[in-house]
Amino acid sequence: MANVILDNLVKHYGKTPVLHGIDLEVSDGEFVVLVGPSGCGKSTTLRMIAGLEDITSGQVSIGDRVVNNLEPKDRNIAMVFQNYAIYPHMTVRKNIGFGLRTSKKSKAEKLQRINEVAAMLDMTELLDRKPGQLSGGQRQRVAIGRAMVRDPDVFLFDEPLSNLDAQLRTQMRLEIKKLHQRVGRTIIFVTHDQVEAMTMADRIVIMKDGHIQQIGSPFEVFHKPANQFVARFIGAPPMNMLEGRYQQGKLHLQDDIVLDLGGRVFSAAAASKLAEHPQVVIGMRPDDLRVTSEPGHFKGEVALIEPLGSETLVYANVGAKELIAKAPGRVPPTAGDQVSLAIESELIHLFDTRDGVLIE
Ligand code: ADP
């Protein structure tokens, strides 16, 4: 069992900086997901933890031991990649056992351990098969089995589900989460898919351009995004954003729309920021913006609807802007309808236009 601490981790490729001082503490047994757009530095961070990339500066500790100068094999970690290399000519038993090739255990102990891992992954029946006789999900489980068999302190996953079709990804997401609950090991998981991050993580680390933007539980990053980038990256469809000006409890938006915040009380810090710089970007989640038969805050014309079954996404033209809202699934509006949209003022996010940081 082990925690993982990254202390001011910096990476340059030649003269190009790609990580600018990453600080992160992953607790023992925690499931942490690194997420962000392609090229933001997720894999590089993971590979530095694994020992597969040199560290330009900073420190990586695993289980209170600085591992900067330790070989990957001495870090007691196991890594599962997107292109899991399982050997087609070997049985599942041999493929899983491959993880033990350098172990000093006896043959009987190794077989015992392979059986334990196969049972944990529900693969006992498949031990004599070869990869060609397995489904994509089963092959992925073999790769995970090979990582598990050495009983590492830390599992590192690098986009392991990216090559699977949508249905299988959803299934594997659940399997990995259940496995974590059962085995209780520390997991650091890299993905560019925010849904994967939200559904699996205890905590999410959102990265952009080699910087951490926010670290928090799925609940925190969704409901209290630290800045506009996080607000747009987490949640689908993305948060609606409008520019406006705050004045005495009201937001003055485009097309002479005035949004009364209904006596919403701001913290002292937020109030002083708004007084100093009243220009804001307001963010409204499509989930929070409801199509209503009451007067509402915005009037618009429905351009398009997307029925999702239990609810319907409504794309409405409000002046020059398009806003995305939600309507109940059973009685949705149709294209061309005039609709009102409403939101509780407490659910409106205000961002500073200067740096995109959340005001409140
Ligand atoms: P992510 O995993 O978030 O997609 P990476 O960690 O793979 O991002 O890459 C971060 C940045 O580092 C990217 O801009 C990428 O082009 C650059 N990079 C990655 N590997 C190398 C390398 N071996 N040489 C030079 N630049 C690299």
CSV table of C-alpha atoms and ligand atoms in Angstrom, one decimal:
chain,number,residue,atom,x,y,z
A,1,MET,CA,0.0,0.0,0.0
A,2,ALA,CA,1.3,3.4,-0.8
A,3,ASN,CA,0.6,7.1,-1.3
A,4,VAL,CA,2.1,9.0,-4.2
A,5,ILE,CA,3.4,12.6,-3.9
A,6,LEU,CA,4.5,14.8,-6.8
A,7,ASP,CA,6.4,17.8,-5.6
A,8,ASN,CA,6.9,20.7,-8.1
A,9,LEU,CA,7.4,18.3,-11.0
A,10,VAL,CA,8.8,19.9,-14.1
A,11,LYS,CA,9.4,18.3,-17.5
A,12,HIS,CA,11.2,19.8,-20.5
A,13,TYR,CA,11.6,18.0,-23.8
A,14,GLY,CA,14.8,19.7,-25.0
A,15,LYS,CA,14.1,23.4,-24.6
A,16,THR,CA,10.3,22.9,-24.7
A,17,PRO,CA,8.6,22.9,-21.3
A,18,VAL,CA,5.6,20.6,-21.1
A,19,LEU,CA,5.0,20.4,-17.3
A,20,HIS,CA,5.3,23.5,-15.3
A,21,GLY,CA,5.5,22.4,-11.6
A,22,ILE,CA,2.9,19.7,-10.8
A,23,ASP,CA,2.0,19.3,-7.1
A,24,LEU,CA,-0.3,16.4,-6.2
A,25,GLU,CA,-0.8,14.1,-3.2
A,26,VAL,CA,-2.6,10.9,-3.9
A,27,SER,CA,-3.6,9.1,-0.7
A,28,ASP,CA,-3.1,5.4,-0.1
A,29,GLY,CA,-5.9,3.5,-1.8
A,30,GLU,CA,-7.3,6.5,-3.6
A,31,PHE,CA,-8.5,6.4,-7.2
A,32,VAL,CA,-7.3,9.6,-8.9
A,33,VAL,CA,-8.0,10.5,-12.6
A,34,LEU,CA,-5.8,12.9,-14.6
A,35,VAL,CA,-7.9,14.4,-17.3
A,36,GLY,CA,-7.5,17.1,-19.9
A,37,PRO,CA,-7.3,17.7,-23.6
A,38,SER,CA,-4.8,15.9,-25.8
A,39,GLY,CA,-1.2,17.2,-25.2
A,40,CYS,CA,-1.8,18.8,-21.8
A,41,GLY,CA,0.8,16.5,-20.1
A,42,LYS,CA,-1.2,13.7,-18.6
A,43,SER,CA,0.8,10.8,-20.0
A,44,THR,CA,4.1,12.5,-19.3
A,45,THR,CA,3.1,12.9,-15.7
A,46,LEU,CA,2.1,9.2,-15.5
A,47,ARG,CA,5.3,8.1,-17.2
A,48,MET,CA,7.4,10.1,-14.8
A,49,ILE,CA,5.7,8.4,-11.9
A,50,ALA,CA,6.4,5.0,-13.6
A,51,GLY,CA,10.0,5.9,-14.2
A,52,LEU,CA,9.7,5.8,-18.0
A,53,GLU,CA,10.6,9.5,-18.4
A,54,ASP,CA,13.4,11.5,-16.9
A,55,ILE,CA,12.5,14.1,-14.4
A,56,THR,CA,13.7,17.6,-15.3
A,57,SER,CA,13.2,18.9,-11.8
A,58,GLY,CA,11.0,18.2,-8.8
A,59,GLN,CA,10.4,15.0,-6.9
A,60,VAL,CA,8.3,11.8,-7.1
A,61,SER,CA,7.7,9.9,-3.9
A,62,ILE,CA,5.9,6.5,-3.7
A,63,GLY,CA,5.1,5.2,-0.2
A,64,ASP,CA,7.2,7.9,1.4
A,65,ARG,CA,10.3,6.9,-0.6
A,66,VAL,CA,11.7,9.3,-3.2
A,67,VAL,CA,11.9,7.3,-6.4
A,68,ASN,CA,13.5,9.8,-8.8
A,69,ASN,CA,16.5,7.6,-9.3
A,70,LEU,CA,14.8,4.2,-9.0
A,71,GLU,CA,14.3,1.9,-12.0
A,72,PRO,CA,10.7,1.3,-13.0
A,73,LYS,CA,10.9,-2.3,-11.8
A,74,ASP,CA,12.0,-1.2,-8.4
A,75,ARG,CA,9.0,1.2,-7.8
A,76,ASN,CA,6.5,-1.6,-7.1
A,77,ILE,CA,4.0,-0.1,-9.6
A,78,ALA,CA,2.2,-1.7,-12.5
A,79,MET,CA,1.1,0.0,-15.7
A,80,VAL,CA,-1.7,-0.8,-18.1
A,81,PHE,CA,-1.5,0.9,-21.5
A,82,GLN,CA,-4.0,1.7,-24.2
A,83,ASN,CA,-2.3,-0.9,-26.5
A,84,TYR,CA,-2.2,-3.7,-24.0
A,85,ALA,CA,0.4,-6.1,-25.4
A,86,ILE,CA,-0.9,-9.5,-24.6
A,87,TYR,CA,0.8,-12.4,-26.5
A,88,PRO,CA,-1.5,-14.2,-29.0
A,89,HIS,CA,0.4,-17.5,-28.8
A,90,MET,CA,0.1,-17.7,-25.0
A,91,THR,CA,-2.9,-18.9,-23.0
A,92,VAL,CA,-4.5,-16.5,-20.6
A,93,ARG,CA,-2.7,-18.3,-17.7
A,94,LYS,CA,0.7,-17.7,-19.3
A,95,ASN,CA,-0.2,-14.1,-20.3
A,96,ILE,CA,-1.2,-13.3,-16.7
A,97,GLY,CA,1.8,-15.2,-15.4
A,98,PHE,CA,4.1,-13.1,-17.6
A,99,GLY,CA,3.8,-10.4,-14.9
A,100,LEU,CA,5.6,-12.8,-12.6
A,101,ARG,CA,8.5,-13.7,-14.9
A,102,THR,CA,11.1,-11.9,-12.7
A,103,SER,CA,9.5,-13.0,-9.4
A,104,LYS,CA,11.4,-15.3,-7.1
A,105,LYS,CA,8.2,-17.2,-6.1
A,106,SER,CA,8.1,-21.0,-6.7
A,107,LYS,CA,6.2,-22.4,-9.6
A,108,ALA,CA,3.3,-23.6,-7.3
A,109,GLU,CA,3.1,-20.2,-5.7
A,110,LYS,CA,3.0,-18.5,-9.1
A,111,LEU,CA,0.1,-20.8,-10.2
A,112,GLN,CA,-1.7,-20.1,-7.0
A,113,ARG,CA,-1.4,-16.4,-7.5
A,114,ILE,CA,-2.5,-16.6,-11.1
A,115,ASN,CA,-5.6,-18.5,-10.0
A,116,GLU,CA,-6.4,-15.9,-7.3
A,117,VAL,CA,-6.1,-13.0,-9.8
A,118,ALA,CA,-8.2,-14.9,-12.4
A,119,ALA,CA,-10.9,-15.5,-9.7
A,120,MET,CA,-10.9,-11.8,-8.8
A,121,LEU,CA,-11.3,-10.9,-12.5
A,122,ASP,CA,-13.9,-13.6,-13.0
A,123,MET,CA,-11.7,-15.3,-15.6
A,124,THR,CA,-11.1,-18.8,-14.1
A,125,GLU,CA,-13.0,-20.4,-16.9
A,126,LEU,CA,-10.9,-18.7,-19.5
A,127,LEU,CA,-7.4,-19.6,-18.2
A,128,ASP,CA,-6.7,-22.1,-21.0
A,129,ARG,CA,-7.9,-20.0,-23.8
A,130,LYS,CA,-5.7,-17.9,-26.2
A,131,PRO,CA,-6.4,-14.2,-26.8
A,132,GLY,CA,-7.9,-15.0,-30.2
A,133,GLN,CA,-10.8,-16.8,-28.4
A,134,LEU,CA,-11.5,-13.8,-26.2
A,135,SER,CA,-13.7,-10.7,-26.6
A,136,GLY,CA,-12.1,-7.2,-26.4
A,137,GLY,CA,-13.2,-6.7,-22.8
A,138,GLN,CA,-11.8,-10.1,-21.8
A,139,ARG,CA,-8.4,-9.2,-23.4
A,140,GLN,CA,-8.4,-6.0,-21.5
A,141,ARG,CA,-9.0,-7.9,-18.3
A,142,VAL,CA,-6.0,-10.2,-19.1
A,143,ALA,CA,-3.8,-7.0,-19.3
A,144,ILE,CA,-5.2,-5.9,-16.0
A,145,GLY,CA,-4.6,-9.4,-14.6
A,146,ARG,CA,-1.0,-9.2,-15.7
A,147,ALA,CA,-0.6,-5.9,-13.8
A,148,MET,CA,-2.3,-7.2,-10.7
A,149,VAL,CA,-0.5,-10.5,-10.4
A,150,ARG,CA,2.6,-8.9,-8.8
A,151,ASP,CA,0.4,-7.2,-6.2
A,152,PRO,CA,1.8,-3.7,-6.9
A,153,ASP,CA,1.4,-0.8,-4.5
A,154,VAL,CA,0.2,1.5,-7.3
A,155,PHE,CA,-1.7,0.9,-10.5
A,156,LEU,CA,-1.0,3.4,-13.4
A,157,PHE,CA,-3.5,3.3,-16.2
A,158,ASP,CA,-2.8,5.2,-19.5
A,159,GLU,CA,-6.0,5.6,-21.5
A,160,PRO,CA,-6.7,1.8,-21.2
A,161,LEU,CA,-10.2,2.0,-22.6
A,162,SER,CA,-9.6,4.3,-25.6
A,163,ASN,CA,-9.6,1.4,-28.1
A,164,LEU,CA,-12.8,-0.2,-26.9
A,165,ASP,CA,-16.2,0.5,-28.4
A,166,ALA,CA,-18.7,2.7,-26.4
A,167,GLN,CA,-20.6,-0.1,-24.8
A,168,LEU,CA,-17.5,-2.0,-23.7
A,169,ARG,CA,-16.0,1.1,-22.3
A,170,THR,CA,-19.0,1.7,-20.1
A,171,GLN,CA,-18.8,-1.9,-18.9
A,172,MET,CA,-15.0,-1.8,-18.3
A,173,ARG,CA,-15.4,1.5,-16.4
A,174,LEU,CA,-17.6,-0.3,-13.9
A,175,GLU,CA,-15.4,-3.3,-13.7
A,176,ILE,CA,-12.3,-1.2,-12.9
A,177,LYS,CA,-14.2,0.7,-10.3
A,178,LYS,CA,-15.5,-2.5,-8.7
A,179,LEU,CA,-12.0,-3.9,-8.8
A,180,HIS,CA,-10.7,-0.9,-7.0
A,181,GLN,CA,-13.3,-1.3,-4.3
A,182,ARG,CA,-12.3,-4.9,-3.8
A,183,VAL,CA,-8.5,-4.6,-4.1
A,184,GLY,CA,-8.2,-1.1,-2.5
A,185,ARG,CA,-4.9,-0.2,-4.2
A,186,THR,CA,-3.9,3.3,-5.2
A,187,ILE,CA,-4.9,4.0,-8.8
A,188,ILE,CA,-3.8,6.8,-11.0
A,189,PHE,CA,-5.7,6.8,-14.3
A,190,VAL,CA,-5.2,9.0,-17.3
A,191,THR,CA,-8.0,9.8,-19.8
A,192,HIS,CA,-9.1,12.6,-22.1
A,193,ASP,CA,-12.7,11.6,-21.5
A,194,GLN,CA,-14.4,13.6,-18.8
A,195,VAL,CA,-17.2,11.1,-18.4
A,196,GLU,CA,-14.7,8.4,-17.6
A,197,ALA,CA,-13.1,10.8,-15.1
A,198,MET,CA,-16.4,11.7,-13.5
A,199,THR,CA,-17.7,8.2,-13.1
A,200,MET,CA,-14.6,6.5,-11.8
A,201,ALA,CA,-12.5,9.0,-9.7
A,202,ASP,CA,-12.5,9.7,-6.0
A,203,ARG,CA,-10.7,12.9,-7.1
A,204,ILE,CA,-10.1,14.4,-10.5
A,205,VAL,CA,-7.1,16.4,-11.5
A,206,ILE,CA,-7.9,18.6,-14.5
A,207,MET,CA,-4.9,19.7,-16.6
A,208,LYS,CA,-4.3,22.2,-19.4
A,209,ASP,CA,-1.0,23.1,-21.1
A,210,GLY,CA,1.1,21.5,-18.4
A,211,HIS,CA,-0.6,23.2,-15.5
A,212,ILE,CA,-3.2,21.8,-13.0
A,213,GLN,CA,-6.4,23.7,-13.3
A,214,GLN,CA,-8.3,22.1,-10.4
A,215,ILE,CA,-8.2,19.1,-8.1
A,216,GLY,CA,-11.4,18.0,-6.5
A,217,SER,CA,-14.1,15.3,-6.2
A,218,PRO,CA,-16.4,14.8,-9.2
A,219,PHE,CA,-19.0,16.8,-7.3
A,220,GLU,CA,-16.7,19.7,-6.6
A,221,VAL,CA,-15.4,20.1,-10.1
A,222,PHE,CA,-18.9,19.9,-11.6
A,223,HIS,CA,-20.6,22.2,-9.1
A,224,LYS,CA,-17.7,24.5,-8.2
A,225,PRO,CA,-15.5,24.7,-11.3
A,226,ALA,CA,-12.4,26.8,-10.4
A,227,ASN,CA,-12.4,28.6,-13.7
A,228,GLN,CA,-14.0,28.8,-17.1
A,229,PHE,CA,-11.8,26.1,-18.6
A,230,VAL,CA,-12.9,23.5,-16.0
A,231,ALA,CA,-16.5,24.7,-16.3
A,232,ARG,CA,-16.5,24.0,-20.1
A,233,PHE,CA,-14.4,20.9,-20.0
A,234,ILE,CA,-16.5,19.0,-17.3
A,235,GLY,CA,-20.1,18.3,-18.1
A,236,ALA,CA,-21.8,17.5,-21.4
A,237,PRO,CA,-23.3,19.4,-23.2
A,238,PRO,CA,-20.9,22.2,-22.0
A,239,MET,CA,-21.9,25.0,-19.7
A,240,ASN,CA,-23.6,28.0,-21.4
A,241,MET,CA,-21.5,31.2,-21.1
A,242,LEU,CA,-22.7,34.8,-21.6
A,243,GLU,CA,-20.8,38.0,-21.0
A,244,GLY,CA,-22.4,40.6,-18.8
A,245,ARG,CA,-22.1,43.3,-16.2
A,246,TYR,CA,-23.0,43.0,-12.5
A,247,GLN,CA,-24.8,46.0,-11.0
A,248,GLN,CA,-26.7,46.0,-7.7
A,249,GLY,CA,-28.0,42.5,-7.6
A,250,LYS,CA,-28.7,42.3,-11.4
A,251,LEU,CA,-26.8,41.1,-14.4
A,252,HIS,CA,-27.0,43.1,-17.5
A,253,LEU,CA,-26.5,40.9,-20.5
A,254,GLN,CA,-26.6,41.2,-24.3
A,255,ASP,CA,-29.8,42.2,-26.1
A,256,ASP,CA,-30.9,44.3,-23.1
A,257,ILE,CA,-31.6,41.2,-21.1
A,258,VAL,CA,-31.5,41.9,-17.3
A,259,LEU,CA,-31.3,39.0,-15.0
A,260,ASP,CA,-32.4,39.7,-11.5
A,261,LEU,CA,-30.4,37.6,-9.0
A,262,GLY,CA,-33.3,37.7,-6.6
A,263,GLY,CA,-31.3,38.8,-3.5
A,264,ARG,CA,-28.5,36.3,-3.9
A,265,VAL,CA,-26.0,37.0,-1.2
A,266,PHE,CA,-22.3,36.9,-2.2
A,267,SER,CA,-19.4,36.2,0.1
A,268,ALA,CA,-17.4,39.3,1.1
A,269,ALA,CA,-14.6,38.3,-1.3
A,270,ALA,CA,-16.9,37.9,-4.2
A,271,ALA,CA,-18.8,41.1,-3.5
A,272,SER,CA,-15.5,43.1,-3.4
A,273,LYS,CA,-14.4,41.5,-6.7
A,274,LEU,CA,-17.7,42.4,-8.3
A,275,ALA,CA,-17.4,46.0,-7.1
A,276,GLU,CA,-13.9,46.3,-8.3
A,277,HIS,CA,-14.5,44.7,-11.8
A,278,PRO,CA,-18.2,44.3,-12.6
A,279,GLN,CA,-17.5,42.7,-16.0
A,280,VAL,CA,-18.3,39.0,-15.7
A,281,VAL,CA,-18.9,35.9,-17.7
A,282,ILE,CA,-22.0,34.1,-16.4
A,283,GLY,CA,-22.1,30.3,-16.7
A,284,MET,CA,-25.3,28.2,-16.6
A,285,ARG,CA,-25.3,24.4,-16.9
A,286,PRO,CA,-27.8,23.1,-19.4
A,287,ASP,CA,-29.1,20.9,-16.5
A,288,ASP,CA,-29.9,24.0,-14.4
A,289,LEU,CA,-31.6,26.0,-17.2
A,290,ARG,CA,-35.1,24.7,-17.5
A,291,VAL,CA,-37.7,25.2,-20.2
A,292,THR,CA,-40.7,26.6,-18.3
A,293,SER,CA,-44.3,27.8,-18.9
A,294,GLU,CA,-43.8,30.5,-16.3
A,295,PRO,CA,-42.3,33.9,-17.4
A,296,GLY,CA,-38.7,32.8,-16.9
A,297,HIS,CA,-35.4,34.7,-17.4
A,298,PHE,CA,-34.8,34.3,-21.1
A,299,LYS,CA,-37.2,34.2,-24.1
A,300,GLY,CA,-36.1,32.3,-27.1
A,301,GLU,CA,-37.0,30.3,-30.2
A,302,VAL,CA,-36.3,26.6,-30.3
A,303,ALA,CA,-33.8,25.9,-33.1
A,304,LEU,CA,-33.3,22.2,-32.5
A,305,ILE,CA,-34.2,19.5,-29.9
A,306,GLU,CA,-32.3,16.3,-29.0
A,307,PRO,CA,-34.5,13.8,-27.3
A,308,LEU,CA,-32.5,11.7,-24.8
A,309,GLY,CA,-35.4,9.6,-23.6
A,310,SER,CA,-35.8,10.7,-19.9
A,311,GLU,CA,-35.3,14.3,-20.9
A,312,THR,CA,-34.8,16.5,-23.9
A,313,LEU,CA,-32.0,18.9,-24.8
A,314,VAL,CA,-33.4,22.1,-26.2
A,315,TYR,CA,-31.1,24.5,-28.3
A,316,ALA,CA,-32.8,27.9,-28.2
A,317,ASN,CA,-31.8,31.1,-29.9
A,318,VAL,CA,-31.9,33.9,-27.4
A,319,GLY,CA,-31.1,37.1,-29.3
A,320,ALA,CA,-27.8,36.4,-31.0
A,321,LYS,CA,-26.8,33.6,-28.7
A,322,GLU,CA,-27.7,29.9,-28.6
A,323,LEU,CA,-28.5,28.5,-25.1
A,324,ILE,CA,-28.8,24.9,-24.3
A,325,ALA,CA,-31.5,23.9,-21.8
A,326,LYS,CA,-33.3,20.9,-20.6
A,327,ALA,CA,-37.0,20.0,-20.8
A,328,PRO,CA,-38.8,16.9,-19.5
A,329,GLY,CA,-38.7,14.0,-21.9
A,330,ARG,CA,-42.5,13.4,-22.2
A,331,VAL,CA,-43.7,16.9,-23.3
A,332,PRO,CA,-40.8,18.5,-25.1
A,333,PRO,CA,-41.1,21.6,-27.2
A,334,THR,CA,-40.5,21.4,-30.9
A,335,ALA,CA,-38.4,23.5,-33.3
A,336,GLY,CA,-39.9,26.9,-34.0
A,337,ASP,CA,-41.7,27.1,-30.6
A,338,GLN,CA,-41.3,30.2,-28.5
A,339,VAL,CA,-40.1,29.2,-25.0
A,340,SER,CA,-39.1,30.7,-21.7
A,341,LEU,CA,-36.0,29.5,-19.9
A,342,ALA,CA,-35.5,29.8,-16.1
A,343,ILE,CA,-32.6,29.2,-13.7
A,344,GLU,CA,-32.3,29.5,-9.9
A,345,SER,CA,-30.0,32.4,-9.2
A,346,GLU,CA,-28.0,30.3,-6.8
A,347,LEU,CA,-27.0,28.0,-9.7
A,348,ILE,CA,-25.5,30.8,-11.8
A,349,HIS,CA,-21.7,30.8,-11.9
A,350,LEU,CA,-19.9,34.1,-12.2
A,351,PHE,CA,-16.4,34.2,-13.7
A,352,ASP,CA,-13.9,37.1,-13.8
A,353,THR,CA,-13.5,38.3,-17.5
A,354,ARG,CA,-9.8,39.1,-16.8
A,355,ASP,CA,-8.6,35.6,-15.9
A,356,GLY,CA,-11.6,33.3,-16.2
A,357,VAL,CA,-11.4,32.5,-12.5
A,358,LEU,CA,-14.6,31.7,-10.6
A,359,ILE,CA,-15.9,34.6,-8.5
A,360,GLU,CA,-18.7,32.6,-7.0
B,1,ADP,P1,-1.3,14.0,-23.0
B,1,ADP,O1,-1.1,12.7,-22.4
B,1,ADP,O2,-2.1,14.9,-22.1
B,1,ADP,O3,-2.0,13.9,-24.4
B,1,ADP,P2,1.5,14.1,-23.3
B,1,ADP,O4,2.0,14.0,-21.9
B,1,ADP,O5,1.6,12.9,-24.1
B,1,ADP,O6,0.1,14.7,-23.3
B,1,ADP,O7,2.3,15.3,-24.0
B,1,ADP,C1,2.5,16.6,-23.5
B,1,ADP,C2,3.3,17.4,-24.4
B,1,ADP,O8,4.6,16.9,-24.5
B,1,ADP,C3,2.7,17.5,-25.8
B,1,ADP,O9,2.8,18.8,-26.3
B,1,ADP,C4,3.6,16.5,-26.6
B,1,ADP,O10,3.7,16.9,-27.9
B,1,ADP,C5,4.9,16.7,-25.9
B,1,ADP,N1,5.7,15.5,-26.0
B,1,ADP,C6,5.4,14.3,-25.5
B,1,ADP,N2,6.4,13.3,-25.7
B,1,ADP,C7,7.4,14.0,-26.3
B,1,ADP,C8,8.7,13.7,-26.7
B,1,ADP,N3,9.2,12.4,-26.6
B,1,ADP,N4,9.4,14.6,-27.3
B,1,ADP,C9,9.0,15.9,-27.5
B,1,ADP,N5,7.8,16.3,-27.0
B,1,ADP,C10,7.0,15.4,-26.5
